[in-house]
Tab-separated table of C-alpha atoms in Angstrom:
chain	number	residue	atom	x	y	z
A	1386	MET	CA	104.415	194.958	156.470
A	1387	SER	CA	101.130	196.465	155.370
A	1388	ARG	CA	99.999	193.240	154.613
A	1389	ARG	CA	100.428	191.730	158.036
A	1390	MET	CA	98.839	194.751	159.572
A	1391	THR	CA	95.725	194.148	157.251
A	1392	LEU	CA	95.457	190.503	158.382
A	1393	PHE	CA	96.197	191.641	161.878
A	1394	GLY	CA	93.334	194.295	161.466
A	1395	ALA	CA	90.841	191.842	159.999
A	1396	ALA	CA	91.559	189.396	162.934
A	1397	ALA	CA	91.165	192.282	165.289
A	1398	VAL	CA	87.686	193.326	163.815
A	1399	GLY	CA	86.607	189.928	163.833
A	1400	ALA	CA	87.402	189.259	167.442
A	1401	LEU	CA	85.788	192.411	168.317
A	1402	MET	CA	82.438	191.446	166.586
A	1403	THR	CA	82.604	188.109	168.403
A	1404	ALA	CA	83.088	189.836	171.637
A	1405	THR	CA	80.071	192.134	170.745
A	1406	VAL	CA	77.791	189.198	170.073
A	1407	VAL	CA	78.619	187.567	173.378
A	1408	ALA	CA	78.142	190.658	175.215
A	1409	THR	CA	74.741	191.223	173.578
A	1410	PRO	CA	71.960	190.022	175.775
A	1411	LEU	CA	70.612	186.535	174.638
A	1412	ALA	CA	66.915	188.200	173.849
A	1413	ALA	CA	68.682	190.617	171.580
A	1414	GLN	CA	70.834	188.100	169.839
A	1415	SER	CA	67.602	186.045	169.062
A	1416	LYS	CA	66.040	188.933	167.411
A	1417	SER	CA	69.090	189.829	165.295
A	1418	VAL	CA	69.284	186.070	163.978
A	1419	LYS	CA	65.484	186.316	162.942
A	1420	ALA	CA	66.297	189.702	161.231
A	1421	MET	CA	68.806	187.925	159.051
A	1422	ALA	CA	67.527	187.180	155.713
A	1423	ALA	CA	67.011	183.470	155.028
A	1424	PRO	CA	68.360	181.904	151.706
A	1425	ALA	CA	65.941	181.977	149.086
A	1426	PRO	CA	63.971	178.485	148.780
A	1427	VAL	CA	64.825	176.456	145.646
A	1428	LEU	CA	61.826	174.967	144.085
A	1429	ILE	CA	63.431	173.299	140.962
A	1430	GLY	CA	63.678	169.503	141.150
A	1431	GLY	CA	61.616	166.718	142.186
A	1432	TRP	CA	59.422	166.760	145.162
A	1433	SER	CA	57.247	163.974	146.872
A	1434	GLY	CA	54.806	163.671	149.591
A	1435	THR	CA	51.110	163.329	150.447
A	1436	ALA	CA	47.787	164.961	149.906
A	1437	THR	CA	45.420	164.458	152.652
A	1438	VAL	CA	41.779	164.443	151.506
A	1439	PRO	CA	39.058	164.741	154.190
A	1440	LEU	CA	35.906	162.839	153.272
A	1441	PRO	CA	32.621	162.851	155.514
A	1442	ASP	CA	33.497	159.670	157.338
A	1443	SER	CA	37.067	159.198	156.401
A	1444	VAL	CA	40.433	160.660	155.201
A	1445	ILE	CA	42.349	159.568	152.357
A	1446	VAL	CA	45.990	160.099	152.121
A	1447	VAL	CA	47.433	159.992	148.571
A	1448	PRO	CA	51.067	160.000	147.460
A	1449	VAL	CA	52.212	162.905	145.152
A	1450	LEU	CA	55.183	163.532	143.046
A	1451	TYR	CA	55.886	167.048	141.682
A	1452	THR	CA	58.861	167.964	139.334
A	1453	PHE	CA	59.414	171.652	138.844
A	1454	THR	CA	61.542	172.617	135.838
A	1455	PRO	CA	63.010	175.896	134.549
A	1456	SER	CA	61.153	177.057	131.268
A	1457	GLY	CA	62.649	180.156	129.884
A	1458	THR	CA	61.807	182.843	132.547
A	1459	THR	CA	59.247	180.872	134.177
A	1460	ILE	CA	58.692	177.459	136.157
A	1461	SER	CA	56.692	174.735	134.933
A	1462	GLY	CA	56.552	171.024	135.587
A	1463	GLN	CA	54.796	167.863	135.955
A	1464	ALA	CA	52.570	166.319	138.866
A	1465	MET	CA	51.687	162.890	139.203
A	1466	VAL	CA	49.580	160.842	141.697
A	1467	PRO	CA	50.536	157.042	141.283
A	1468	GLY	CA	47.658	155.119	139.985
A	1469	GLN	CA	45.517	158.245	138.988
A	1470	GLY	CA	47.857	159.834	136.251
A	1471	THR	CA	49.700	162.807	135.519
A	1472	GLY	CA	49.362	166.674	134.835
A	1473	PRO	CA	51.182	169.622	133.762
A	1474	ILE	CA	52.233	172.058	136.408
A	1475	SER	CA	51.703	176.071	135.447
A	1476	ASN	CA	51.111	179.216	136.828
A	1477	VAL	CA	54.090	179.005	139.342
A	1478	VAL	CA	54.601	181.990	141.597
A	1479	LEU	CA	57.191	181.998	144.237
A	1480	THR	CA	57.252	184.900	146.706
A	1481	GLY	CA	59.636	184.643	149.442
A	1482	ARG	CA	58.715	181.690	151.204
A	1483	GLN	CA	55.372	181.230	149.673
A	1484	VAL	CA	54.486	179.363	146.378
A	1485	ARG	CA	51.549	179.161	144.363
A	1486	PHE	CA	51.101	176.772	141.291
A	1487	ARG	CA	48.356	175.161	139.183
A	1488	VAL	CA	48.074	171.277	138.101
A	1489	THR	CA	45.969	170.423	135.445
A	1490	ALA	CA	44.314	166.932	136.456
A	1491	PRO	CA	43.988	164.195	133.622
A	1492	GLU	CA	40.309	165.140	133.665
A	1493	GLY	CA	40.780	168.684	132.969
A	1494	LYS	CA	40.234	170.014	136.376
A	1495	LEU	CA	42.542	172.671	137.741
A	1496	LEU	CA	43.829	172.303	141.250
A	1497	GLU	CA	45.215	175.451	142.599
A	1498	HIS	CA	47.975	174.861	145.172
A	1499	GLN	CA	49.135	177.342	147.650
A	1500	GLY	CA	51.910	176.431	150.133
A	1501	THR	CA	54.729	177.852	152.290
A	1502	PHE	CA	58.331	176.520	152.764
A	1503	GLY	CA	58.933	175.531	156.180
A	1504	ALA	CA	62.297	175.691	158.237
A	1505	ASP	CA	62.834	172.066	157.502
A	1506	GLY	CA	62.679	172.486	153.692
A	1507	THR	CA	59.241	171.042	153.028
A	1508	ILE	CA	56.299	172.885	151.560
A	1509	GLU	CA	52.898	172.651	153.217
A	1510	GLY	CA	49.616	173.991	152.045
A	1511	MET	CA	46.315	173.654	150.535
A	1512	VAL	CA	44.970	172.265	147.232
A	1513	ASN	CA	41.621	174.154	145.940
A	1514	LEU	CA	39.355	173.142	143.361
A	1515	ASP	CA	36.712	175.874	142.246
A	1516	ASN	CA	38.056	178.162	145.200
A	1517	GLN	CA	37.029	175.424	147.611
A	1518	PRO	CA	39.728	173.740	149.558
A	1519	ILE	CA	39.826	169.863	148.947
A	1520	ALA	CA	43.090	168.842	150.460
A	1521	LYS	CA	46.265	169.532	152.489
A	1522	PHE	CA	49.396	168.746	150.900
A	1523	LYS	CA	53.044	168.248	152.281
A	1524	ILE	CA	55.868	167.725	150.229
A	1525	ALA	CA	59.734	167.384	150.509
A	1526	PRO	CA	62.630	167.470	147.986
A	1527	ARG	CA	63.172	164.121	146.469
A	1528	LYS	CA	66.803	162.433	146.626
A	1529	ASP	CA	66.405	161.756	142.975
A	1530	SER	CA	65.124	165.394	142.140
A	1531	LYS	CA	66.611	165.258	138.851
A	1532	SER	CA	64.277	162.632	137.718
A	1533	LEU	CA	60.668	163.411	136.049
A	1534	PRO	CA	57.727	161.682	137.207
A	1535	LYS	CA	57.248	158.536	134.986
A	1536	LYS	CA	53.847	158.637	133.259
């Protein structure tokens, strides 16, 4: 008998909570939804997208592929620009919805990336060289995210 009461009690509490949400003004409901914690973004896996490089008289849009892998207690990986080569990903820092990482380009240049996870699951941000912005990037999880970019 106590089991039925417990289930009934849980159903009553659920109905009461639903009634409370419905009775709450719409403005207050949207604020409470925003206050709820979003799930932590997942970086591990493959990402693809573009880097947009502004030039004095034009813009170049370059395809980019990134693969982030766990490496002990840190995250590392590999970046590739088709036709231009690959480079290791290092110094990955994920703080809330912000991500920073470094790509060492084939010629040895350090490309610092700083981006933000969007509501749609993409990451958008800037690529800096010598503390100067050189490109905007936008990447999304690859469907074949378990595969590494080929060299």
